[in-house]
mmCIF file of N, CA and C in Angstrom:
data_model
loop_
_atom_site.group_PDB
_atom_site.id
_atom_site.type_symbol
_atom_site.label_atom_id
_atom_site.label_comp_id
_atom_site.label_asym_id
_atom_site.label_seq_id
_atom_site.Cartn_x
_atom_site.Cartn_y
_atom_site.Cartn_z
ATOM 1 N N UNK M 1 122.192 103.526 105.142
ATOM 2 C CA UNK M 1 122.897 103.420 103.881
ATOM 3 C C UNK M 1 122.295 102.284 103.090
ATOM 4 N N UNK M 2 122.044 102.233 101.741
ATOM 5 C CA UNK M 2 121.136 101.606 101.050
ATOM 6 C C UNK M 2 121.871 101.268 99.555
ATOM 7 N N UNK M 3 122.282 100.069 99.581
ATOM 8 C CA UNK M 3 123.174 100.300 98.187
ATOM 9 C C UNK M 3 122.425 99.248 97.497
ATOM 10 N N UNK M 4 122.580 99.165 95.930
ATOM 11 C CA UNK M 4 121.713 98.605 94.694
ATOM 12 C C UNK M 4 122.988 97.540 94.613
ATOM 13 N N UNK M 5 122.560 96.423 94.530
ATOM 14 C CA UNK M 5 123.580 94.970 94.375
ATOM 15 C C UNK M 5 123.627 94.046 93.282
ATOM 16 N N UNK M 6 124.463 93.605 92.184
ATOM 17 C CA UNK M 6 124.184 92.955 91.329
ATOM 18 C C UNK M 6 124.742 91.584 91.830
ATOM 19 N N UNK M 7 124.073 90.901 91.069
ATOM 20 C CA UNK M 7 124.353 88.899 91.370
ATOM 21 C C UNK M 7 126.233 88.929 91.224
ATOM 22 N N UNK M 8 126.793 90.126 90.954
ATOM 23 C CA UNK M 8 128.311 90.286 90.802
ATOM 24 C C UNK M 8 128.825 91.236 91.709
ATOM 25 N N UNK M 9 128.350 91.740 92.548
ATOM 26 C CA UNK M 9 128.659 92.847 93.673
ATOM 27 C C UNK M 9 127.863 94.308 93.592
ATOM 28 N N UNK M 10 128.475 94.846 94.104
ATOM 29 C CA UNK M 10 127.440 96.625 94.150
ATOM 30 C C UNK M 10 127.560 97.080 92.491
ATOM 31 N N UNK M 11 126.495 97.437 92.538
ATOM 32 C CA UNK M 11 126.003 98.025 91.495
ATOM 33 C C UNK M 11 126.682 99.517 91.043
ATOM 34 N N UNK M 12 126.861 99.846 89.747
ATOM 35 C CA UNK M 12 128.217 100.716 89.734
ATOM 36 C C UNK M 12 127.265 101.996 90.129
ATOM 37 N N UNK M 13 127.647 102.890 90.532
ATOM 38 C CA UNK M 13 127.270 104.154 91.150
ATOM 39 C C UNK M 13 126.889 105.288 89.851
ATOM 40 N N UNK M 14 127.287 104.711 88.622
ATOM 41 C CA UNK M 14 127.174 105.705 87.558
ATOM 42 C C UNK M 14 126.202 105.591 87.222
ATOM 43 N N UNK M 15 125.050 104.842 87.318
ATOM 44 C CA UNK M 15 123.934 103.901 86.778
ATOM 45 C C UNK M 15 123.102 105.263 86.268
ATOM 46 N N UNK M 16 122.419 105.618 85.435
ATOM 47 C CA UNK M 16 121.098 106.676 85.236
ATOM 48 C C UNK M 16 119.983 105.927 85.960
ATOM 49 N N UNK M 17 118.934 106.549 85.862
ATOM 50 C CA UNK M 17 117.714 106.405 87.088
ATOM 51 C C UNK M 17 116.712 105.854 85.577
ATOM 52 N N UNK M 18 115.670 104.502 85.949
ATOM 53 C CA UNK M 18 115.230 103.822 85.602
ATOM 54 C C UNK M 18 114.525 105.218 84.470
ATOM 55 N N UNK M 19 114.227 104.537 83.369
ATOM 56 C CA UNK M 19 113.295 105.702 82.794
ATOM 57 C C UNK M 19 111.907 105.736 83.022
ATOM 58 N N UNK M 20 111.374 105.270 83.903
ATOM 59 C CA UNK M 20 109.779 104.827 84.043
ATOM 60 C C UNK M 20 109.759 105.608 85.930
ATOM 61 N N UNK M 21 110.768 105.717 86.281
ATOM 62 C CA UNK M 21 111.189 106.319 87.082
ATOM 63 C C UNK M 21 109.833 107.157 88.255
ATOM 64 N N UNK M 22 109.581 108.485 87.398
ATOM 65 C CA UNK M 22 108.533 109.292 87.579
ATOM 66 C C UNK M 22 107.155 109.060 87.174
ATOM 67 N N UNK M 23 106.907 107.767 86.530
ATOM 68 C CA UNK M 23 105.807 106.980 86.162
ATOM 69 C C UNK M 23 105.075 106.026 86.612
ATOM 70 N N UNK M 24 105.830 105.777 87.967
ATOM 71 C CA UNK M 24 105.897 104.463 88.621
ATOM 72 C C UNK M 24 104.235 104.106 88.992
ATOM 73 N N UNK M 25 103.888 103.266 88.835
ATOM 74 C CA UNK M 25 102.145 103.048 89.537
ATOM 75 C C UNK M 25 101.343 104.031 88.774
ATOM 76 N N UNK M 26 101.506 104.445 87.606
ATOM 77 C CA UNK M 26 100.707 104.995 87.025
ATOM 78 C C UNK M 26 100.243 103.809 85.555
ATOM 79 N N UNK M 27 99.332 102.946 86.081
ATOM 80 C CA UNK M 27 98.793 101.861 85.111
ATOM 81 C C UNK M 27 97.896 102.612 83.887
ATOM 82 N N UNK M 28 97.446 103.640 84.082
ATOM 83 C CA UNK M 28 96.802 104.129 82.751
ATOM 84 C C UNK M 28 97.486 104.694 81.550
ATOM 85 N N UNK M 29 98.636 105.507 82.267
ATOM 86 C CA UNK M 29 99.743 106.022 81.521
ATOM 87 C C UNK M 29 100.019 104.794 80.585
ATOM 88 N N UNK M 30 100.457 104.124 81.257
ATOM 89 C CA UNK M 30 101.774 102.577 80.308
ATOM 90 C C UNK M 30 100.242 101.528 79.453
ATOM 91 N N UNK M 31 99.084 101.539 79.719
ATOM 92 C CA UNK M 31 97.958 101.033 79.315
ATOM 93 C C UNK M 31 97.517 102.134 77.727
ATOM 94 N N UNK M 32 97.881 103.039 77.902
ATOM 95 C CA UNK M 32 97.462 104.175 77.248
ATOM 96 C C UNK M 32 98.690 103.759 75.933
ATOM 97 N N UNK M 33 100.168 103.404 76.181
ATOM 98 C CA UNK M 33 101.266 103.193 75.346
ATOM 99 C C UNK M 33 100.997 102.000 74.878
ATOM 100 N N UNK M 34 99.997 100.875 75.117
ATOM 101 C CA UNK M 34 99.581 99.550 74.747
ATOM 102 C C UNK M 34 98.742 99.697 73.750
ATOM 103 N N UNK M 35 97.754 100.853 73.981
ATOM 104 C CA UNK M 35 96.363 101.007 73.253
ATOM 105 C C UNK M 35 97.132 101.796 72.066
ATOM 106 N N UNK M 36 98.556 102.347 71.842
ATOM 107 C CA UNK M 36 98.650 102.934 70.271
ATOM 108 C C UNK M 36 98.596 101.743 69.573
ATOM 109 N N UNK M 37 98.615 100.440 69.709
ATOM 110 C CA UNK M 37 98.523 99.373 69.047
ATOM 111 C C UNK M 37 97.802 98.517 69.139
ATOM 112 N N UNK M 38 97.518 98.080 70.568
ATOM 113 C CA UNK M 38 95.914 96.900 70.772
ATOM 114 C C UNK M 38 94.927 97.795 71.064
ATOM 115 N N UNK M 39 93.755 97.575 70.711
ATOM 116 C CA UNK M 39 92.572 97.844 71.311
ATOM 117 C C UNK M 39 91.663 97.272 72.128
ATOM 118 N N UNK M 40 91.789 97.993 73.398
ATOM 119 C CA UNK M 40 90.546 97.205 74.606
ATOM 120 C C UNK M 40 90.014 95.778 73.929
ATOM 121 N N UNK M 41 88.826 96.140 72.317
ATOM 122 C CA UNK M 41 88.382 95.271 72.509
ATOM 123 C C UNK M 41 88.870 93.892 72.130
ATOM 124 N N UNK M 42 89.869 94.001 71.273
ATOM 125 C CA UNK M 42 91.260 93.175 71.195
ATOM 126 C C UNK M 42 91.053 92.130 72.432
ATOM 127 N N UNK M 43 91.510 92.386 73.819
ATOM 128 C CA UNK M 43 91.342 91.752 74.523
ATOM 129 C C UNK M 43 90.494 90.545 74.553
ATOM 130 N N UNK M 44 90.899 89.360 75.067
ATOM 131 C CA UNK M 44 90.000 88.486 75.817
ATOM 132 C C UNK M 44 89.272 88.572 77.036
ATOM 133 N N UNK M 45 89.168 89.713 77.732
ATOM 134 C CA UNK M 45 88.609 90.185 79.052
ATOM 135 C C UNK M 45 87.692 91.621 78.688
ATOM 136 N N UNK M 46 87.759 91.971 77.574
ATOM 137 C CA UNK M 46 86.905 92.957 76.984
ATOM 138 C C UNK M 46 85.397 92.754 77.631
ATOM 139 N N UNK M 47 84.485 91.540 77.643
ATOM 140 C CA UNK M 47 83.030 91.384 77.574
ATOM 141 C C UNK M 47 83.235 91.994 79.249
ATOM 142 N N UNK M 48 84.153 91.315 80.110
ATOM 143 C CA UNK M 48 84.060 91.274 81.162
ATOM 144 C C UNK M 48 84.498 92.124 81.805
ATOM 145 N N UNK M 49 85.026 93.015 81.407
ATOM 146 C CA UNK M 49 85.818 94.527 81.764
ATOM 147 C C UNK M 49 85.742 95.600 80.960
ATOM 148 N N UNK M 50 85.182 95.515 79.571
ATOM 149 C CA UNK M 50 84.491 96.888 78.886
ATOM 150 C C UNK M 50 85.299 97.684 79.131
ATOM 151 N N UNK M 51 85.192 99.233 79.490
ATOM 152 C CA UNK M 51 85.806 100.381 79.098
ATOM 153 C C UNK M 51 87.208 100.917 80.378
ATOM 154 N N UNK M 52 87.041 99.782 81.263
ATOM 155 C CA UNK M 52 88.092 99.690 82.818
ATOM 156 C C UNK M 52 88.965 99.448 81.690
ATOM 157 N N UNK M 53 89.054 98.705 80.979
ATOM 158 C CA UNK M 53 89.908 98.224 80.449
ATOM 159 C C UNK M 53 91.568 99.135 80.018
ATOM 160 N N UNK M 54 91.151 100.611 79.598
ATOM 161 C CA UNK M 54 91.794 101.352 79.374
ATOM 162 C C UNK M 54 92.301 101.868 80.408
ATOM 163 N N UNK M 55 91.911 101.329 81.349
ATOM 164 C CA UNK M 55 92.931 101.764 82.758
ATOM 165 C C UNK M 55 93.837 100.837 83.048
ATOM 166 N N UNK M 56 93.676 99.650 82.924
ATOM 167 C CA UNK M 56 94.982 98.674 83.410
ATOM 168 C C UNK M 56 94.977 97.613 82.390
ATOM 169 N N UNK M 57 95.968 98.066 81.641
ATOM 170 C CA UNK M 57 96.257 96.466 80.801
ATOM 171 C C UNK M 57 97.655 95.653 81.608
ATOM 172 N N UNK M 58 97.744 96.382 82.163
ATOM 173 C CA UNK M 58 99.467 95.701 82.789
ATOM 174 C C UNK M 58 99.134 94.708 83.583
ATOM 175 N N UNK M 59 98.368 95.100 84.477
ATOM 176 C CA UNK M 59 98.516 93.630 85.589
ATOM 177 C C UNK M 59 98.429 92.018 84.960
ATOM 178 N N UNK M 60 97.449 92.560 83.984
ATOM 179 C CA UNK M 60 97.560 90.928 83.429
ATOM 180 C C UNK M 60 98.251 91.009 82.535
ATOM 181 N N UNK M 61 99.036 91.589 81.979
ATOM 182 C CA UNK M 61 100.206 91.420 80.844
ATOM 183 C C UNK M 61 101.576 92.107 81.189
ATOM 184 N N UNK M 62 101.943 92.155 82.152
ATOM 185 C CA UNK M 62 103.487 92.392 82.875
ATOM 186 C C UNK M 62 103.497 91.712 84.185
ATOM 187 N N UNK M 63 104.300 90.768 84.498
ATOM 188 C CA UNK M 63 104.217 90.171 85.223
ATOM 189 C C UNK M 63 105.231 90.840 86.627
ATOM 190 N N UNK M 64 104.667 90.670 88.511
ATOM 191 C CA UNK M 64 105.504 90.796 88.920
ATOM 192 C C UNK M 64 106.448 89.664 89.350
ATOM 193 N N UNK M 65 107.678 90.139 90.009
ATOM 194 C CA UNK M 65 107.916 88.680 90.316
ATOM 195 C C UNK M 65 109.549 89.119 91.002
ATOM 196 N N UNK M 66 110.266 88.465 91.692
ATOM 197 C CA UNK M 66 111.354 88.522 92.064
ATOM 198 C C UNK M 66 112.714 88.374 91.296
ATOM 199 N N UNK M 67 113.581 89.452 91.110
ATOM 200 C CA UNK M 67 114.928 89.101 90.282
ATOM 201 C C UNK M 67 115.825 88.984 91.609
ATOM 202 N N UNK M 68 116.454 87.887 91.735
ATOM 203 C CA UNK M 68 117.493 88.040 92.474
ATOM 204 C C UNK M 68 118.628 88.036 92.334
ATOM 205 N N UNK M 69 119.022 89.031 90.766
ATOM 206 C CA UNK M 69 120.384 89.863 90.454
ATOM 207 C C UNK M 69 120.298 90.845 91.266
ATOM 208 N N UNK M 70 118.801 91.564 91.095
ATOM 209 C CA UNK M 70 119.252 92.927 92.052
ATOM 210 C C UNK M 70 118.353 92.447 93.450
ATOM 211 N N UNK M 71 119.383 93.055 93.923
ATOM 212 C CA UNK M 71 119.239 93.019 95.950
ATOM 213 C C UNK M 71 119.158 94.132 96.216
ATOM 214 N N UNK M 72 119.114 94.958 97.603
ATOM 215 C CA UNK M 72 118.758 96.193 97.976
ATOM 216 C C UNK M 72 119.368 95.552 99.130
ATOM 217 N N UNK M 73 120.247 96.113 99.583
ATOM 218 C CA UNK M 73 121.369 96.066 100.788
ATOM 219 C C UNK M 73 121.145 97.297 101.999
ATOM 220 N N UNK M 74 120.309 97.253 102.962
ATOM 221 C CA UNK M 74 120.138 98.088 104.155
ATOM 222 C C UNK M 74 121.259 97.797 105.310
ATOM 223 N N UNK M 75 121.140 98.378 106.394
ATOM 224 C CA UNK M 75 122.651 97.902 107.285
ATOM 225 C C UNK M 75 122.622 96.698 108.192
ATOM 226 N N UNK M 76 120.904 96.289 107.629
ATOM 227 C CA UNK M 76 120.975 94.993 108.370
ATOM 228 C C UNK M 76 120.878 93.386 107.654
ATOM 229 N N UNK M 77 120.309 94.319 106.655
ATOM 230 C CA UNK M 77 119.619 93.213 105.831
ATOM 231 C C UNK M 77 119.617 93.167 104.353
ATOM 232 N N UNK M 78 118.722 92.530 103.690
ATOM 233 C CA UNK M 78 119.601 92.308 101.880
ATOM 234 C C UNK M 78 117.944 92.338 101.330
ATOM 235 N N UNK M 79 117.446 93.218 100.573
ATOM 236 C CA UNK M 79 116.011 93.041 100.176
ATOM 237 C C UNK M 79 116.634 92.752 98.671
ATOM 238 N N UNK M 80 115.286 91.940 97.989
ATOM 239 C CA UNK M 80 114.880 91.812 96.856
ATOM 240 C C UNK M 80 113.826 92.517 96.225
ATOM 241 N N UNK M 81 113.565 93.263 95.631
ATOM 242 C CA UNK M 81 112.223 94.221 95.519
ATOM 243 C C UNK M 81 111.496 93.634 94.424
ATOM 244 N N UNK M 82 110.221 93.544 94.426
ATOM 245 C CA UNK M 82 108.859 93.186 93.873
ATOM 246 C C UNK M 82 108.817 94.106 92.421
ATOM 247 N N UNK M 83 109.504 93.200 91.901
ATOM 248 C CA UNK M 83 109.557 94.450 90.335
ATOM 249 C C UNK M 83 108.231 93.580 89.039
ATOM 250 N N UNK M 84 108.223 94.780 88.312
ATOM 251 C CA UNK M 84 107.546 93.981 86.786
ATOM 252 C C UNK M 84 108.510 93.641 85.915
ATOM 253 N N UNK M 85 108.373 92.370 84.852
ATOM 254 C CA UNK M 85 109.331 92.848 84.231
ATOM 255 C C UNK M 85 108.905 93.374 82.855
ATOM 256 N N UNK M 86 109.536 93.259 81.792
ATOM 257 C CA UNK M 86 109.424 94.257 80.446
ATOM 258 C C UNK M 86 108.801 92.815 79.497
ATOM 259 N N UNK M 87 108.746 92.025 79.673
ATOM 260 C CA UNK M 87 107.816 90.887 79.006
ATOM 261 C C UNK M 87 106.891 90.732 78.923
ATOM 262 N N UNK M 88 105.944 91.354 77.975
ATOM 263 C CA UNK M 88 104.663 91.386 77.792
ATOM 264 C C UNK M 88 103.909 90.433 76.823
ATOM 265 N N UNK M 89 102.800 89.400 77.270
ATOM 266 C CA UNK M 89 102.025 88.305 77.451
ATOM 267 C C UNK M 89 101.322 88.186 77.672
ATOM 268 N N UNK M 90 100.206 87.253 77.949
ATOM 269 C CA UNK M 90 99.192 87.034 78.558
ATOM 270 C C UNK M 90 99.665 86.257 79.736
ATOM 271 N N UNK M 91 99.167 86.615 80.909
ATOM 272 C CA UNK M 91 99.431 85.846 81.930
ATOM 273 C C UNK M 91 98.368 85.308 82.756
ATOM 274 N N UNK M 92 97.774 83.952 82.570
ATOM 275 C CA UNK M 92 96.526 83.795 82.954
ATOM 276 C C UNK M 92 96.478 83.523 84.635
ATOM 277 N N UNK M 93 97.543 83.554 85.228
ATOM 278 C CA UNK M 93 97.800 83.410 86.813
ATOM 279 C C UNK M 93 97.639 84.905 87.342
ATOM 280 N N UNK M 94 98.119 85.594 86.621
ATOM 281 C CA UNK M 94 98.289 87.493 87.042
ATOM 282 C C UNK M 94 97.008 88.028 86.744
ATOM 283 N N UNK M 95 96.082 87.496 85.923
ATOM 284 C CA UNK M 95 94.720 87.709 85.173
ATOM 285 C C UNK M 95 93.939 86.638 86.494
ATOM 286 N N UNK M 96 93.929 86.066 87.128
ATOM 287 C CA UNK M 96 93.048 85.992 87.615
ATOM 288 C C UNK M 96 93.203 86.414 89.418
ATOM 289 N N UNK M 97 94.821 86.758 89.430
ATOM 290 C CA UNK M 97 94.968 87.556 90.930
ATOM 291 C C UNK M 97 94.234 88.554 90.932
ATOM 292 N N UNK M 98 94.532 89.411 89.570
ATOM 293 C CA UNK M 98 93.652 90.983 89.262
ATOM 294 C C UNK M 98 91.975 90.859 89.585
ATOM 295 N N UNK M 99 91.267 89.979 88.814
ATOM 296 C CA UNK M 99 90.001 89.257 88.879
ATOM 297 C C UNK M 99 89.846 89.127 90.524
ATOM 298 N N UNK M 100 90.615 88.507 91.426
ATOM 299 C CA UNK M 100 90.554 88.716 92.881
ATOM 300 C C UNK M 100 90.659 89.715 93.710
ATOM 301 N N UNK M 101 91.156 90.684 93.323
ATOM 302 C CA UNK M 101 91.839 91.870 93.618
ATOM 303 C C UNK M 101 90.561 92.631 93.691
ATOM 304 N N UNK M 102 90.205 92.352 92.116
ATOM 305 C CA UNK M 102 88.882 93.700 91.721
ATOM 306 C C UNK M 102 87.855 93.461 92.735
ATOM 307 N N UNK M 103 87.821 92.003 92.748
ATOM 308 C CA UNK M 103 86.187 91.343 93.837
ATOM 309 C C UNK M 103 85.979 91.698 94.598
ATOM 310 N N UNK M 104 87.360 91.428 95.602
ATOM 311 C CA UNK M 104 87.444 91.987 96.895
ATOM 312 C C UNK M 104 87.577 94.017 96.910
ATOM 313 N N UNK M 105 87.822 94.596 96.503
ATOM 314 C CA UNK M 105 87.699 96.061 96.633
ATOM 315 C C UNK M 105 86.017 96.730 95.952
ATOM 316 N N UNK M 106 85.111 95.340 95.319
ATOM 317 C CA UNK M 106 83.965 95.805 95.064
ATOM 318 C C UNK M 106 83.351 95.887 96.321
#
């Protein structure tokens, strides 16, 4: 049994399902909703990432990070889940995990 927890108790049961829902980990999709307004070369990572670019603008401009309003309650234990949030920025700490990320999978 797995219940959704707010910093005020269980989370009401009526809730609708996130709208990004069926989108989840799809970084080109939500990169693609960035580009009706910035363009790749817009970027400050443009010289250094060229046409990738249109595949992931999120990692370095949505940050992840821990909310601990919502909990995830299992029968033993109380998770916090690894979310993004909706604040979009430059994040030069998340911009250079990505930069580590890419190195190591070259």
């Amino acid at each position: 049994h797995r219940c959704a927890r707010t910093r005020h108790g269980p989370a009401p049961r009526h809730r609708t399902a996130h709208p990004h829902q069926n989108e989840r980990g799809n970084k080109r999709l939500f990169s693609e909703r960035c580009q009706q307004c910035h363009q790749p070369p817009e970027c400050g990572q443009h010289d250094v990432l060229g046409a990738s670019l249109a595949e992931n603008c999120i990692d370095c401009h949505m940050g992840m990070g821990y909310d601990d309003s919502i909990q995830l309650e299992t029968g033993s234990d109380i998770h916090m889940p690894l979310l993004r949030d909706h604040f979009i920025r430059v994040l030069p700490a998340a911009t250079d995990q990505f930069f580590k990320q890419r190195e190591q999978s070259e």
